[in-house]
């Protein structure tokens, strides 16, 4: 796929960065349907070319963020060799530099979130509550909300079972299943339906 064919998936101003990052590499970009398990993926092909897949249903800025993540694998492997850890220090350093360099393409309210993430990039975008909240704004149209938005003692439904929120434990939340009285730990960004 020619790089210009990606324009409809990307925010404005991203092509100069991509042209630099792509360089002389032969890269096959595959736009996929929505995948729950991952947003993108990189692999080196047997013929020496590179394949990157990205979910085509992503918002343009998230699409660019994921594409940057995957290209950081290619660039880090090329620069440091294929024995490095896929999400090790070399990849983090490369991804950080790419995010900072391209931060101007992100919306004004997203740019500080990107720069904060760039200070200590994680392998999984879901590990950044700020990014998850930013890119899931449209999910607020349903009745669900994040468990971190509840107060101690609130009741909620998760996967068709009723729970009460007991309190915060470090970064996560301790909850009691009202059916079997067992205690469960929930991550802050678990989507739940509050019982009013």
Tab-separated table of C-alpha atoms in Angstrom, residues 14-187:
chain	number	residue	atom	x	y	z
A	14	UNK	CA	1.595	12.994	9.594
A	15	UNK	CA	2.911	12.021	6.139
A	16	UNK	CA	6.289	13.820	6.487
A	17	UNK	CA	7.000	11.842	9.659
A	18	UNK	CA	5.949	8.572	8.060
A	19	UNK	CA	8.076	9.175	4.969
A	20	UNK	CA	11.112	9.741	7.205
A	21	UNK	CA	10.389	6.688	9.352
A	22	UNK	CA	9.611	4.425	6.383
A	23	UNK	CA	12.880	5.464	4.723
A	24	UNK	CA	13.958	2.840	2.200
A	25	UNK	CA	12.273	-0.036	4.032
A	26	UNK	CA	9.799	-2.236	2.182
A	27	UNK	CA	6.774	-2.143	4.465
A	28	UNK	CA	3.450	-3.828	3.823
A	29	UNK	CA	0.682	-2.047	5.721
A	30	UNK	CA	-2.461	-4.092	6.268
A	31	UNK	CA	-5.600	-2.382	7.508
A	32	UNK	CA	-7.617	-4.887	9.526
A	33	UNK	CA	-11.100	-5.086	10.943
A	34	UNK	CA	-11.605	-4.301	14.597
A	35	UNK	CA	-9.674	-6.722	16.813
A	36	UNK	CA	-10.353	-6.901	20.547
A	37	UNK	CA	-6.994	-8.444	21.394
A	38	UNK	CA	-4.708	-5.873	19.757
A	39	UNK	CA	-4.709	-2.569	17.902
A	40	UNK	CA	-1.657	-3.238	15.748
A	41	UNK	CA	1.185	-5.631	15.132
A	42	UNK	CA	4.657	-5.731	13.554
A	43	UNK	CA	6.615	-8.611	12.051
A	44	UNK	CA	9.646	-9.036	9.839
A	45	UNK	CA	8.848	-11.192	6.836
A	46	UNK	CA	11.041	-14.066	5.518
A	47	UNK	CA	11.941	-12.029	2.408
A	48	UNK	CA	13.356	-9.198	4.562
A	49	UNK	CA	10.366	-6.893	4.137
A	50	UNK	CA	8.229	-5.755	7.054
A	51	UNK	CA	4.520	-6.139	7.750
A	52	UNK	CA	2.501	-3.847	9.989
A	53	UNK	CA	-1.181	-4.322	10.687
A	54	UNK	CA	-3.384	-1.631	12.238
A	55	UNK	CA	-7.094	-1.734	13.031
A	56	UNK	CA	-8.875	0.369	10.430
A	57	UNK	CA	-11.652	1.329	12.849
A	58	UNK	CA	-9.408	3.499	15.038
A	59	UNK	CA	-9.773	7.260	15.341
A	60	UNK	CA	-7.103	8.996	13.184
A	61	UNK	CA	-4.907	10.107	16.092
A	62	UNK	CA	-5.047	6.664	17.695
A	63	UNK	CA	-4.307	5.064	14.307
A	64	UNK	CA	-1.185	7.244	14.011
A	65	UNK	CA	-0.171	6.461	17.608
A	66	UNK	CA	-0.474	2.697	16.975
A	67	UNK	CA	1.353	2.957	13.642
A	68	UNK	CA	4.142	4.892	15.402
A	69	UNK	CA	4.340	2.132	18.054
A	70	UNK	CA	4.710	-0.551	15.382
A	71	UNK	CA	7.222	1.439	13.322
A	72	UNK	CA	9.274	1.913	16.503
A	73	UNK	CA	9.754	-1.881	16.517
A	74	UNK	CA	11.135	-1.838	12.989
A	75	UNK	CA	13.439	1.138	13.647
A	76	UNK	CA	14.679	-0.207	17.005
A	77	UNK	CA	15.424	-3.638	15.518
A	78	UNK	CA	17.265	-2.032	12.586
A	79	UNK	CA	19.315	0.204	14.857
A	80	UNK	CA	20.048	-2.166	17.747
A	81	UNK	CA	19.701	-5.616	16.186
A	82	UNK	CA	17.103	-8.362	16.418
A	83	UNK	CA	18.292	-9.712	19.776
A	84	UNK	CA	16.752	-6.825	21.725
A	85	UNK	CA	13.560	-7.315	23.714
A	86	UNK	CA	10.492	-6.289	21.649
A	87	UNK	CA	9.401	-3.756	24.301
A	88	UNK	CA	12.762	-3.261	26.007
A	89	UNK	CA	14.770	-0.105	26.626
A	90	UNK	CA	15.851	0.265	22.983
A	91	UNK	CA	12.259	0.154	21.764
A	92	UNK	CA	11.128	2.543	24.525
A	93	UNK	CA	13.884	4.996	23.626
A	94	UNK	CA	12.939	4.825	19.930
A	95	UNK	CA	9.178	5.131	20.561
A	96	UNK	CA	9.748	8.029	22.985
A	97	UNK	CA	11.781	9.948	20.406
A	98	UNK	CA	9.183	9.334	17.681
A	99	UNK	CA	6.298	10.463	19.916
A	100	UNK	CA	8.075	13.643	20.973
A	101	UNK	CA	9.157	14.445	17.401
A	102	UNK	CA	5.625	13.999	16.028
A	103	UNK	CA	3.692	15.490	18.973
A	104	UNK	CA	2.710	18.541	16.893
A	105	UNK	CA	0.211	16.452	14.877
A	106	UNK	CA	-1.923	15.653	17.927
A	107	UNK	CA	-4.839	17.831	19.054
A	108	UNK	CA	-4.058	20.438	21.710
A	109	UNK	CA	-5.899	18.509	24.443
A	110	UNK	CA	-4.201	15.222	23.468
A	111	UNK	CA	-0.644	16.524	23.065
A	112	UNK	CA	0.107	16.756	26.841
A	113	UNK	CA	-1.221	13.191	27.299
A	114	UNK	CA	1.079	11.937	24.508
A	115	UNK	CA	4.086	13.762	25.978
A	116	UNK	CA	3.343	12.380	29.450
A	117	UNK	CA	3.110	8.853	27.999
A	118	UNK	CA	6.367	9.423	26.072
A	119	UNK	CA	8.286	9.935	29.327
A	120	UNK	CA	7.886	6.218	30.114
A	121	UNK	CA	6.310	4.419	27.124
A	122	UNK	CA	4.486	1.194	27.875
A	123	UNK	CA	4.011	-1.778	25.562
A	124	UNK	CA	0.245	-1.597	25.951
A	125	UNK	CA	-1.703	1.588	25.344
A	126	UNK	CA	-4.293	0.272	27.830
A	127	UNK	CA	-1.786	0.853	30.655
A	128	UNK	CA	-2.300	4.607	30.269
A	129	UNK	CA	-5.619	5.622	31.874
A	130	UNK	CA	-5.350	9.064	30.261
A	131	UNK	CA	-5.055	7.625	26.741
A	132	UNK	CA	-7.799	5.071	27.321
A	133	UNK	CA	-10.189	7.749	28.560
A	134	UNK	CA	-9.296	10.114	25.730
A	135	UNK	CA	-9.885	7.591	22.968
A	136	UNK	CA	-13.020	6.037	24.467
A	137	UNK	CA	-15.058	9.204	24.856
A	138	UNK	CA	-17.727	7.819	22.523
A	139	UNK	CA	-18.209	4.834	24.854
A	140	UNK	CA	-19.850	7.179	27.352
A	141	UNK	CA	-23.036	7.081	25.294
A	142	UNK	CA	-23.942	3.766	26.888
A	143	UNK	CA	-24.883	3.261	30.529
A	144	UNK	CA	-21.430	2.104	31.599
A	145	UNK	CA	-18.669	4.050	33.304
A	146	UNK	CA	-15.229	3.389	34.754
A	147	UNK	CA	-15.089	1.744	38.163
A	148	UNK	CA	-12.742	4.511	39.318
A	149	UNK	CA	-15.660	6.936	38.875
A	150	UNK	CA	-17.668	5.148	41.592
A	151	UNK	CA	-17.608	5.909	45.312
A	152	UNK	CA	-17.027	3.424	48.130
A	153	UNK	CA	-20.243	1.505	48.811
A	154	UNK	CA	-21.663	2.015	45.321
A	155	UNK	CA	-23.333	-0.999	43.723
A	156	UNK	CA	-22.642	-1.976	40.134
A	157	UNK	CA	-23.098	-4.726	37.553
A	158	UNK	CA	-20.136	-6.361	35.829
A	159	UNK	CA	-20.676	-9.255	33.402
A	160	UNK	CA	-24.251	-9.710	34.622
A	161	UNK	CA	-23.248	-10.027	38.290
A	162	UNK	CA	-23.839	-7.502	41.064
A	163	UNK	CA	-20.990	-6.091	43.173
A	164	UNK	CA	-20.362	-3.477	45.825
A	165	UNK	CA	-17.259	-1.298	45.784
A	166	UNK	CA	-15.382	-1.757	49.068
A	167	UNK	CA	-12.507	0.658	48.448
A	168	UNK	CA	-9.258	1.343	46.685
A	169	UNK	CA	-6.249	-0.959	47.187
A	170	UNK	CA	-3.115	0.715	45.804
A	171	UNK	CA	-4.043	1.288	42.146
A	172	UNK	CA	-6.928	-1.205	41.962
A	173	UNK	CA	-10.335	-1.580	43.620
A	174	UNK	CA	-11.547	-4.249	46.044
A	175	UNK	CA	-15.151	-5.289	45.407
A	176	UNK	CA	-17.559	-7.860	46.827
A	177	UNK	CA	-19.679	-10.069	44.597
A	178	UNK	CA	-23.187	-9.804	46.087
A	179	UNK	CA	-24.168	-13.282	44.875
A	180	UNK	CA	-21.346	-15.331	46.420
A	181	UNK	CA	-19.805	-12.742	48.847
A	182	UNK	CA	-16.312	-13.370	47.406
A	183	UNK	CA	-13.855	-10.462	47.103
A	184	UNK	CA	-12.485	-9.452	43.697
A	185	UNK	CA	-9.893	-6.952	42.511
A	186	UNK	CA	-10.886	-4.618	39.640
A	187	UNK	CA	-8.623	-2.424	37.568
